[in-house]
Amino acid sequence: PCPLFPHSCADGELSEPTVANLLAGARTAGVAAGTQEHAWRSFMAAKARAAVASFEKQQAELRAGLQRQRAQAQGNALATATLRVQEALLAGHSVPCPGCAHLTRKDDACIHMDCACGMHFCYVCGRDRYPGVRGTGRDYRAENKRDCGCDWHSPHLERQPGWSGFGRAERGESAAHGALIEFHRRRMAFFVRAAKESVASEVWLQLQQEQAGLLEDVIEGRSISWAELDAAEHPQIGAGNAREAAQRAVEELVRGW
C-alpha cells in the first residue's frame, strides 16, 4: 500500500480536495515528489475501484426492484413498456462476464477484464481472451491468447479513433471516464431500441407523451434522445465484433419479455 494511504481501497472514499491537502502537507514535510505521485495514483485507482463496487451494489438493488415491478405490470401495456425500457437501460449499463454472467462495470483502465471466476475477457465484445484458461497472472500465457480485435488501435477506449473527446471538464472527468460513459450511453440506446421494437407503436407513442423524461440523465448526466433510437447501434471498437455479442444479449433480454 501507499505510505500516505495505508488503508488501500478505503482511501478511495476520500474526496479529491482532502487528498490534495494531504499531499500539500506531505510536500511541507519533505516527502519525495515520486512518493507523492504514487500516492495520487493510488488514490485515483482506489477511488475507481470503490466506484465500481458501489455501482454493482446499486445495480443489484435496481434489478430486485424491477423484478417486483414486473409482477405488478401484468396486463398493463404502458406499465409493461415502461418496465422494458428500464430493464433495457439496466442491461446496457453493465457488461456480463462470459464465464459466470456476473454483471460488472470497468473502471477507467483498459478493456481487458479479470473476473473473480478466473475469466479474462474483453469488456467491449465479451470474448474470452484465453479460452480454456482460468486463473491470474502467469496462467495467462501468450500461446493461449486469442485476439478479439477490439484493442487493435489501443486497449484503452479513449485512445480509439473518435473516442477522445467525451470527458466533461466541468464535471472533472478524464478522457478515459468520458469514453467509458459514452460507450455505455450508446450501449443503453441500443438496448432501448429493442424495447421500442417489442411494443405496439401506439403504446410507444403514449410512453413518449406520458414518460417524456424516461431517457433523461440515464448515466452520469447523459441522456438518450427518443429520436436517436431508430438508428441506435452498439459501439464497434477497433477490429472486433462487439455488435454480434450485443445482439445476442438483446435477444436474450427480449426472450425474457
PDB file of C-alpha atoms in Angstrom:
ATOM      1  CA  PRO A   1       0.000   0.000   0.000  1.00  0.00           C
ATOM      2  CA  CYS A   2       0.965   3.601  -0.497  1.00  0.00           C
ATOM      3  CA  PRO A   3       2.746   5.108   2.552  1.00  0.00           C
ATOM      4  CA  LEU A   4       0.313   8.043   2.593  1.00  0.00           C
ATOM      5  CA  PHE A   5      -2.799   5.851   2.224  1.00  0.00           C
ATOM      6  CA  PRO A   6      -2.278   2.732   4.330  1.00  0.00           C
ATOM      7  CA  HIS A   7      -5.890   1.543   4.176  1.00  0.00           C
ATOM      8  CA  SER A   8      -5.843   0.559   0.499  1.00  0.00           C
ATOM      9  CA  CYS A   9      -9.194   0.769  -1.319  1.00  0.00           C
ATOM     10  CA  ALA A  10     -10.949   2.526   1.543  1.00  0.00           C
ATOM     11  CA  ASP A  11      -8.901   5.590   0.672  1.00  0.00           C
ATOM     12  CA  GLY A  12     -10.963   5.927  -2.487  1.00  0.00           C
ATOM     13  CA  GLU A  13     -13.741   7.249  -0.275  1.00  0.00           C
ATOM     14  CA  LEU A  14     -11.729  10.398   0.425  1.00  0.00           C
ATOM     15  CA  SER A  15     -12.576  13.498  -1.584  1.00  0.00           C
ATOM     16  CA  GLU A  16     -10.041  14.864  -4.057  1.00  0.00           C
ATOM     17  CA  PRO A  17      -9.667  18.177  -2.112  1.00  0.00           C
ATOM     18  CA  THR A  18      -8.874  16.140   1.019  1.00  0.00           C
ATOM     19  CA  VAL A  19      -6.206  14.206  -0.861  1.00  0.00           C
ATOM     20  CA  ALA A  20      -4.790  17.433  -2.302  1.00  0.00           C
ATOM     21  CA  ASN A  21      -4.479  18.837   1.227  1.00  0.00           C
ATOM     22  CA  LEU A  22      -2.792  15.649   2.405  1.00  0.00           C
ATOM     23  CA  LEU A  23      -0.283  15.850  -0.420  1.00  0.00           C
ATOM     24  CA  ALA A  24       0.347  19.526   0.292  1.00  0.00           C
ATOM     25  CA  GLY A  25       1.130  18.573   3.873  1.00  0.00           C
ATOM     26  CA  ALA A  26       3.411  15.828   2.624  1.00  0.00           C
ATOM     27  CA  ARG A  27       5.345  18.307   0.498  1.00  0.00           C
ATOM     28  CA  THR A  28       5.739  20.571   3.507  1.00  0.00           C
ATOM     29  CA  ALA A  29       7.009  17.610   5.493  1.00  0.00           C
ATOM     30  CA  GLY A  30       9.583  16.878   2.801  1.00  0.00           C
ATOM     31  CA  VAL A  31       8.067  13.716   1.326  1.00  0.00           C
ATOM     32  CA  ALA A  32       9.702  12.924  -2.024  1.00  0.00           C
ATOM     33  CA  ALA A  33       7.878  14.021  -5.170  1.00  0.00           C
ATOM     34  CA  GLY A  34       7.880  10.466  -6.510  1.00  0.00           C
ATOM     35  CA  THR A  35       6.118   9.247  -3.385  1.00  0.00           C
ATOM     36  CA  GLN A  36       3.525  11.997  -3.739  1.00  0.00           C
ATOM     37  CA  GLU A  37       2.839  11.000  -7.351  1.00  0.00           C
ATOM     38  CA  HIS A  38       2.494   7.368  -6.317  1.00  0.00           C
ATOM     39  CA  ALA A  39       0.080   8.431  -3.574  1.00  0.00           C
ATOM     40  CA  TRP A  40      -2.106  10.288  -6.059  1.00  0.00           C
ATOM     41  CA  ARG A  41      -2.192   7.331  -8.457  1.00  0.00           C
ATOM     42  CA  SER A  42      -3.003   5.042  -5.539  1.00  0.00           C
ATOM     43  CA  PHE A  43      -5.891   7.265  -4.513  1.00  0.00           C
ATOM     44  CA  MET A  44      -7.341   7.547  -8.018  1.00  0.00           C
ATOM     45  CA  ALA A  45      -7.140   3.779  -8.552  1.00  0.00           C
ATOM     46  CA  ALA A  46      -8.793   3.140  -5.177  1.00  0.00           C
ATOM     47  CA  LYS A  47     -11.478   5.693  -5.989  1.00  0.00           C
ATOM     48  CA  ALA A  48     -12.235   3.925  -9.285  1.00  0.00           C
ATOM     49  CA  ARG A  49     -12.466   0.513  -7.593  1.00  0.00           C
ATOM     50  CA  ALA A  50     -14.747   1.913  -4.893  1.00  0.00           C
ATOM     51  CA  ALA A  51     -16.972   3.459  -7.584  1.00  0.00           C
ATOM     52  CA  VAL A  52     -17.253   0.091  -9.372  1.00  0.00           C
ATOM     53  CA  ALA A  53     -18.174  -1.668  -6.118  1.00  0.00           C
ATOM     54  CA  SER A  54     -20.813   0.964  -5.364  1.00  0.00           C
ATOM     55  CA  PHE A  55     -22.178   0.676  -8.903  1.00  0.00           C
ATOM     56  CA  GLU A  56     -22.552  -3.108  -8.655  1.00  0.00           C
ATOM     57  CA  LYS A  57     -24.436  -2.781  -5.358  1.00  0.00           C
ATOM     58  CA  GLN A  58     -26.817  -0.215  -6.858  1.00  0.00           C
ATOM     59  CA  GLN A  59     -27.411  -2.402  -9.911  1.00  0.00           C
ATOM     60  CA  ALA A  60     -28.329  -5.392  -7.738  1.00  0.00           C
ATOM     61  CA  GLU A  61     -30.870  -3.240  -5.884  1.00  0.00           C
ATOM     62  CA  LEU A  62     -32.314  -1.946  -9.173  1.00  0.00           C
ATOM     63  CA  ARG A  63     -32.684  -5.479 -10.574  1.00  0.00           C
ATOM     64  CA  ALA A  64     -34.553  -6.559  -7.457  1.00  0.00           C
ATOM     65  CA  GLY A  65     -36.866  -3.557  -7.779  1.00  0.00           C
ATOM     66  CA  LEU A  66     -37.572  -4.281 -11.452  1.00  0.00           C
ATOM     67  CA  GLN A  67     -38.498  -7.872 -10.634  1.00  0.00           C
ATOM     68  CA  ARG A  68     -41.136  -6.587  -8.237  1.00  0.00           C
ATOM     69  CA  GLN A  69     -42.440  -4.122 -10.839  1.00  0.00           C
ATOM     70  CA  ARG A  70     -42.710  -6.865 -13.465  1.00  0.00           C
ATOM     71  CA  ALA A  71     -45.270  -8.705 -11.352  1.00  0.00           C
ATOM     72  CA  GLN A  72     -47.288  -5.514 -10.919  1.00  0.00           C
ATOM     73  CA  ALA A  73     -47.204  -4.607 -14.638  1.00  0.00           C
ATOM     74  CA  GLN A  74     -49.059  -7.709 -15.815  1.00  0.00           C
ATOM     75  CA  GLY A  75     -51.897  -6.747 -18.182  1.00  0.00           C
ATOM     76  CA  ASN A  76     -50.963  -3.055 -18.347  1.00  0.00           C
ATOM     77  CA  ALA A  77     -49.403  -2.249 -21.733  1.00  0.00           C
ATOM     78  CA  LEU A  78     -47.989   1.138 -20.731  1.00  0.00           C
ATOM     79  CA  ALA A  79     -46.525  -0.169 -17.479  1.00  0.00           C
ATOM     80  CA  THR A  80     -45.020  -3.108 -19.375  1.00  0.00           C
ATOM     81  CA  ALA A  81     -43.424  -0.777 -21.952  1.00  0.00           C
ATOM     82  CA  THR A  82     -42.008   1.424 -19.185  1.00  0.00           C
ATOM     83  CA  LEU A  83     -40.573  -1.600 -17.422  1.00  0.00           C
ATOM     84  CA  ARG A  84     -38.959  -2.884 -20.617  1.00  0.00           C
ATOM     85  CA  VAL A  85     -37.222   0.451 -21.161  1.00  0.00           C
ATOM     86  CA  GLN A  86     -35.952   0.396 -17.574  1.00  0.00           C
ATOM     87  CA  GLU A  87     -34.700  -3.175 -17.991  1.00  0.00           C
ATOM     88  CA  ALA A  88     -33.020  -2.244 -21.278  1.00  0.00           C
ATOM     89  CA  LEU A  89     -31.264   0.700 -19.629  1.00  0.00           C
ATOM     90  CA  LEU A  90     -30.100  -1.543 -16.813  1.00  0.00           C
ATOM     91  CA  ALA A  91     -28.809  -4.167 -19.257  1.00  0.00           C
ATOM     92  CA  GLY A  92     -26.846  -1.559 -21.202  1.00  0.00           C
ATOM     93  CA  HIS A  93     -25.429  -0.087 -18.010  1.00  0.00           C
ATOM     94  CA  SER A  94     -23.103  -3.035 -17.431  1.00  0.00           C
ATOM     95  CA  VAL A  95     -21.339  -5.938 -19.173  1.00  0.00           C
ATOM     96  CA  PRO A  96     -21.698  -9.632 -18.210  1.00  0.00           C
ATOM     97  CA  CYS A  97     -18.718 -11.897 -17.697  1.00  0.00           C
ATOM     98  CA  PRO A  98     -18.902 -14.645 -20.378  1.00  0.00           C
ATOM     99  CA  GLY A  99     -17.810 -17.190 -17.804  1.00  0.00           C
ATOM    100  CA  CYS A 100     -20.167 -16.656 -14.868  1.00  0.00           C
ATOM    101  CA  ALA A 101     -22.589 -13.986 -16.214  1.00  0.00           C
ATOM    102  CA  HIS A 102     -21.741 -11.629 -13.334  1.00  0.00           C
ATOM    103  CA  LEU A 103     -22.679  -8.086 -14.373  1.00  0.00           C
ATOM    104  CA  THR A 104     -19.927  -5.569 -13.894  1.00  0.00           C
ATOM    105  CA  ARG A 105     -18.628  -2.183 -14.947  1.00  0.00           C
ATOM    106  CA  LYS A 106     -14.991  -1.479 -15.608  1.00  0.00           C
ATOM    107  CA  ASP A 107     -13.071   1.442 -14.163  1.00  0.00           C
ATOM    108  CA  ASP A 108     -11.177   3.941 -16.309  1.00  0.00           C
ATOM    109  CA  ALA A 109      -8.389   1.497 -17.155  1.00  0.00           C
ATOM    110  CA  CYS A 110      -8.117  -0.763 -20.219  1.00  0.00           C
ATOM    111  CA  ILE A 111     -10.772  -3.006 -21.768  1.00  0.00           C
ATOM    112  CA  HIS A 112      -9.103  -6.252 -20.634  1.00  0.00           C
ATOM    113  CA  MET A 113     -11.141  -7.595 -17.722  1.00  0.00           C
ATOM    114  CA  ASP A 114     -10.318 -10.094 -14.966  1.00  0.00           C
ATOM    115  CA  CYS A 115     -13.382 -11.628 -13.310  1.00  0.00           C
ATOM    116  CA  ALA A 116     -13.358 -13.226  -9.870  1.00  0.00           C
ATOM    117  CA  CYS A 117     -14.337 -16.509 -11.564  1.00  0.00           C
ATOM    118  CA  GLY A 118     -10.942 -16.568 -13.319  1.00  0.00           C
ATOM    119  CA  MET A 119     -12.186 -15.455 -16.747  1.00  0.00           C
ATOM    120  CA  HIS A 120     -10.103 -12.908 -18.637  1.00  0.00           C
ATOM    121  CA  PHE A 121     -12.310 -11.245 -21.243  1.00  0.00           C
ATOM    122  CA  CYS A 122     -12.772  -8.225 -23.473  1.00  0.00           C
ATOM    123  CA  TYR A 123     -15.090  -5.616 -21.990  1.00  0.00           C
ATOM    124  CA  VAL A 124     -16.245  -4.390 -25.407  1.00  0.00           C
ATOM    125  CA  CYS A 125     -17.248  -7.644 -27.116  1.00  0.00           C
ATOM    126  CA  GLY A 126     -17.304 -10.076 -24.175  1.00  0.00           C
ATOM    127  CA  ARG A 127     -14.967 -12.556 -25.836  1.00  0.00           C
ATOM    128  CA  ASP A 128     -12.890 -14.934 -23.737  1.00  0.00           C
ATOM    129  CA  ARG A 129      -9.313 -13.825 -24.341  1.00  0.00           C
ATOM    130  CA  TYR A 130      -7.750 -17.041 -23.034  1.00  0.00           C
ATOM    131  CA  PRO A 131     -10.078 -19.951 -23.935  1.00  0.00           C
ATOM    132  CA  GLY A 132      -9.801 -22.861 -21.533  1.00  0.00           C
ATOM    133  CA  VAL A 133      -7.724 -20.889 -19.040  1.00  0.00           C
ATOM    134  CA  ARG A 134      -8.977 -19.780 -15.631  1.00  0.00           C
ATOM    135  CA  GLY A 135      -6.587 -18.037 -13.296  1.00  0.00           C
ATOM    136  CA  THR A 136      -4.461 -14.928 -12.943  1.00  0.00           C
ATOM    137  CA  GLY A 137      -1.006 -13.644 -13.828  1.00  0.00           C
ATOM    138  CA  ARG A 138       1.265 -16.357 -15.176  1.00  0.00           C
ATOM    139  CA  ASP A 139      -1.705 -18.548 -16.104  1.00  0.00           C
ATOM    140  CA  TYR A 140      -2.375 -16.157 -18.995  1.00  0.00           C
ATOM    141  CA  ARG A 141       0.438 -17.168 -21.332  1.00  0.00           C
ATOM    142  CA  ALA A 142       0.842 -15.661 -24.791  1.00  0.00           C
ATOM    143  CA  GLU A 143       0.371 -19.004 -26.537  1.00  0.00           C
ATOM    144  CA  ASN A 144      -3.135 -19.279 -25.048  1.00  0.00           C
ATOM    145  CA  LYS A 145      -4.250 -15.807 -26.065  1.00  0.00           C
ATOM    146  CA  ARG A 146      -6.986 -15.214 -28.628  1.00  0.00           C
ATOM    147  CA  ASP A 147      -7.201 -11.686 -30.038  1.00  0.00           C
ATOM    148  CA  CYS A 148     -10.702 -10.300 -30.465  1.00  0.00           C
ATOM    149  CA  GLY A 149      -9.576  -7.207 -32.395  1.00  0.00           C
ATOM    150  CA  CYS A 150     -11.247  -4.627 -30.162  1.00  0.00           C
ATOM    151  CA  ASP A 151      -7.856  -3.452 -28.901  1.00  0.00           C
ATOM    152  CA  TRP A 152      -6.360  -3.248 -32.398  1.00  0.00           C
ATOM    153  CA  HIS A 153      -5.775   0.508 -32.034  1.00  0.00           C
ATOM    154  CA  SER A 154      -5.357   0.533 -28.257  1.00  0.00           C
ATOM    155  CA  PRO A 155      -6.586  -1.342 -25.174  1.00  0.00           C
ATOM    156  CA  HIS A 156      -7.956   1.982 -23.898  1.00  0.00           C
ATOM    157  CA  LEU A 157     -11.338   3.301 -25.038  1.00  0.00           C
ATOM    158  CA  GLU A 158     -10.275   6.945 -25.020  1.00  0.00           C
ATOM    159  CA  ARG A 159      -7.420   6.189 -27.437  1.00  0.00           C
ATOM    160  CA  GLN A 160      -9.719   4.712 -30.060  1.00  0.00           C
ATOM    161  CA  PRO A 161     -10.316   6.945 -33.103  1.00  0.00           C
ATOM    162  CA  GLY A 162     -13.152   9.348 -32.326  1.00  0.00           C
ATOM    163  CA  TRP A 163     -13.378   8.452 -28.639  1.00  0.00           C
ATOM    164  CA  SER A 164     -11.111  11.023 -27.004  1.00  0.00           C
ATOM    165  CA  GLY A 165     -13.451  13.993 -26.559  1.00  0.00           C
ATOM    166  CA  PHE A 166     -16.204  12.765 -24.232  1.00  0.00           C
ATOM    167  CA  GLY A 167     -14.757  13.788 -20.866  1.00  0.00           C
ATOM    168  CA  ARG A 168     -16.660  16.716 -19.374  1.00  0.00           C
ATOM    169  CA  ALA A 169     -14.254  19.233 -17.901  1.00  0.00           C
ATOM    170  CA  GLU A 170     -16.992  20.907 -15.864  1.00  0.00           C
ATOM    171  CA  ARG A 171     -17.567  17.590 -14.082  1.00  0.00           C
ATOM    172  CA  GLY A 172     -13.855  16.944 -13.608  1.00  0.00           C
ATOM    173  CA  GLU A 173     -13.990  13.902 -15.887  1.00  0.00           C
ATOM    174  CA  SER A 174     -10.957  12.412 -17.572  1.00  0.00           C
ATOM    175  CA  ALA A 175     -10.973  11.431 -21.237  1.00  0.00           C
ATOM    176  CA  ALA A 176     -10.967   7.784 -20.103  1.00  0.00           C
ATOM    177  CA  HIS A 177     -14.054   8.188 -17.946  1.00  0.00           C
ATOM    178  CA  GLY A 178     -15.857  10.211 -20.584  1.00  0.00           C
ATOM    179  CA  ALA A 179     -15.238   7.494 -23.178  1.00  0.00           C
ATOM    180  CA  LEU A 180     -16.493   4.803 -20.776  1.00  0.00           C
ATOM    181  CA  ILE A 181     -19.718   6.683 -20.052  1.00  0.00           C
ATOM    182  CA  GLU A 182     -20.362   7.389 -23.750  1.00  0.00           C
ATOM    183  CA  PHE A 183     -19.765   3.702 -24.526  1.00  0.00           C
ATOM    184  CA  HIS A 184     -22.481   2.764 -22.056  1.00  0.00           C
ATOM    185  CA  ARG A 185     -24.826   5.541 -23.181  1.00  0.00           C
ATOM    186  CA  ARG A 186     -24.715   4.154 -26.728  1.00  0.00           C
ATOM    187  CA  ARG A 187     -24.998   0.580 -25.469  1.00  0.00           C
ATOM    188  CA  MET A 188     -28.075   1.563 -23.465  1.00  0.00           C
ATOM    189  CA  ALA A 189     -29.643   3.250 -26.512  1.00  0.00           C
ATOM    190  CA  PHE A 190     -29.100   0.043 -28.496  1.00  0.00           C
ATOM    191  CA  PHE A 191     -30.919  -2.000 -25.841  1.00  0.00           C
ATOM    192  CA  VAL A 192     -33.750   0.542 -25.570  1.00  0.00           C
ATOM    193  CA  ARG A 193     -34.204   0.276 -29.333  1.00  0.00           C
ATOM    194  CA  ALA A 194     -35.049  -3.390 -28.783  1.00  0.00           C
ATOM    195  CA  ALA A 195     -37.575  -2.372 -26.138  1.00  0.00           C
ATOM    196  CA  LYS A 196     -39.216   0.003 -28.602  1.00  0.00           C
ATOM    197  CA  GLU A 197     -39.423  -2.693 -31.254  1.00  0.00           C
ATOM    198  CA  SER A 198     -41.082  -5.074 -28.778  1.00  0.00           C
ATOM    199  CA  VAL A 199     -44.159  -2.932 -28.074  1.00  0.00           C
ATOM    200  CA  ALA A 200     -47.008  -1.626 -30.225  1.00  0.00           C
ATOM    201  CA  SER A 201     -46.387   1.742 -31.890  1.00  0.00           C
ATOM    202  CA  GLU A 202     -49.394   3.372 -30.228  1.00  0.00           C
ATOM    203  CA  VAL A 203     -48.162   2.258 -26.797  1.00  0.00           C
ATOM    204  CA  TRP A 204     -44.706   3.651 -27.559  1.00  0.00           C
ATOM    205  CA  LEU A 205     -46.214   6.989 -28.560  1.00  0.00           C
ATOM    206  CA  GLN A 206     -48.170   7.067 -25.316  1.00  0.00           C
ATOM    207  CA  LEU A 207     -44.984   6.255 -23.412  1.00  0.00           C
ATOM    208  CA  GLN A 208     -43.174   9.203 -25.014  1.00  0.00           C
ATOM    209  CA  GLN A 209     -46.024  11.530 -24.119  1.00  0.00           C
ATOM    210  CA  GLU A 210     -46.567  10.388 -20.550  1.00  0.00           C
ATOM    211  CA  GLN A 211     -42.991   9.457 -19.638  1.00  0.00           C
ATOM    212  CA  ALA A 212     -41.095  12.146 -21.559  1.00  0.00           C
ATOM    213  CA  GLY A 213     -38.238  12.214 -19.048  1.00  0.00           C
ATOM    214  CA  LEU A 214     -37.668   8.454 -19.012  1.00  0.00           C
ATOM    215  CA  LEU A 215     -34.477   8.709 -21.090  1.00  0.00           C
ATOM    216  CA  GLU A 216     -33.069  11.788 -19.395  1.00  0.00           C
ATOM    217  CA  ASP A 217     -29.962  11.535 -17.213  1.00  0.00           C
ATOM    218  CA  VAL A 218     -29.673   7.787 -17.758  1.00  0.00           C
ATOM    219  CA  ILE A 219     -25.984   7.729 -16.846  1.00  0.00           C
ATOM    220  CA  GLU A 220     -23.937  10.423 -15.108  1.00  0.00           C
ATOM    221  CA  GLY A 221     -25.745  13.397 -16.585  1.00  0.00           C
ATOM    222  CA  ARG A 222     -26.074  11.934 -20.100  1.00  0.00           C
ATOM    223  CA  SER A 223     -29.387  11.424 -21.831  1.00  0.00           C
ATOM    224  CA  ILE A 224     -30.698   9.440 -24.771  1.00  0.00           C
ATOM    225  CA  SER A 225     -32.975  11.209 -27.229  1.00  0.00           C
ATOM    226  CA  TRP A 226     -36.113   9.442 -28.366  1.00  0.00           C
ATOM    227  CA  ALA A 227     -35.219  10.378 -31.946  1.00  0.00           C
ATOM    228  CA  GLU A 228     -31.886   8.521 -31.948  1.00  0.00           C
ATOM    229  CA  LEU A 229     -33.348   5.131 -31.048  1.00  0.00           C
ATOM    230  CA  ASP A 230     -34.324   4.001 -34.560  1.00  0.00           C
ATOM    231  CA  ALA A 231     -30.691   4.217 -35.695  1.00  0.00           C
ATOM    232  CA  ALA A 232     -29.069   3.213 -32.400  1.00  0.00           C
ATOM    233  CA  GLU A 233     -26.219   0.727 -32.842  1.00  0.00           C
ATOM    234  CA  HIS A 234     -23.873  -0.851 -30.354  1.00  0.00           C
ATOM    235  CA  PRO A 235     -20.394   0.758 -30.321  1.00  0.00           C
ATOM    236  CA  GLN A 236     -17.971  -1.024 -32.625  1.00  0.00           C
ATOM    237  CA  ILE A 237     -14.403  -0.657 -31.308  1.00  0.00           C
ATOM    238  CA  GLY A 238     -11.240  -1.481 -33.220  1.00  0.00           C
ATOM    239  CA  ALA A 239     -11.430  -4.527 -35.468  1.00  0.00           C
ATOM    240  CA  GLY A 240     -13.612  -6.534 -33.082  1.00  0.00           C
ATOM    241  CA  ASN A 241     -17.207  -7.633 -33.413  1.00  0.00           C
ATOM    242  CA  ALA A 242     -18.926  -6.159 -30.379  1.00  0.00           C
ATOM    243  CA  ARG A 243     -22.250  -5.817 -32.185  1.00  0.00           C
ATOM    244  CA  GLU A 244     -22.626  -9.571 -32.596  1.00  0.00           C
ATOM    245  CA  ALA A 245     -22.234 -10.151 -28.857  1.00  0.00           C
ATOM    246  CA  ALA A 246     -24.557  -7.237 -28.071  1.00  0.00           C
ATOM    247  CA  GLN A 247     -27.186  -8.631 -30.428  1.00  0.00           C
ATOM    248  CA  ARG A 248     -27.095 -11.965 -28.596  1.00  0.00           C
ATOM    249  CA  ALA A 249     -27.563 -10.100 -25.305  1.00  0.00           C
ATOM    250  CA  VAL A 250     -30.538  -8.226 -26.750  1.00  0.00           C
ATOM    251  CA  GLU A 251     -32.125 -11.462 -27.963  1.00  0.00           C
ATOM    252  CA  GLU A 252     -31.759 -12.945 -24.504  1.00  0.00           C
ATOM    253  CA  LEU A 253     -33.356  -9.853 -22.982  1.00  0.00           C
ATOM    254  CA  VAL A 254     -36.269  -9.980 -25.426  1.00  0.00           C
ATOM    255  CA  ARG A 255     -36.861 -13.672 -24.671  1.00  0.00           C
ATOM    256  CA  GLY A 256     -37.399 -12.659 -21.047  1.00  0.00           C
ATOM    257  CA  TRP A 257     -40.171 -10.279 -22.129  1.00  0.00           C
TER     258      TRP A 257
END
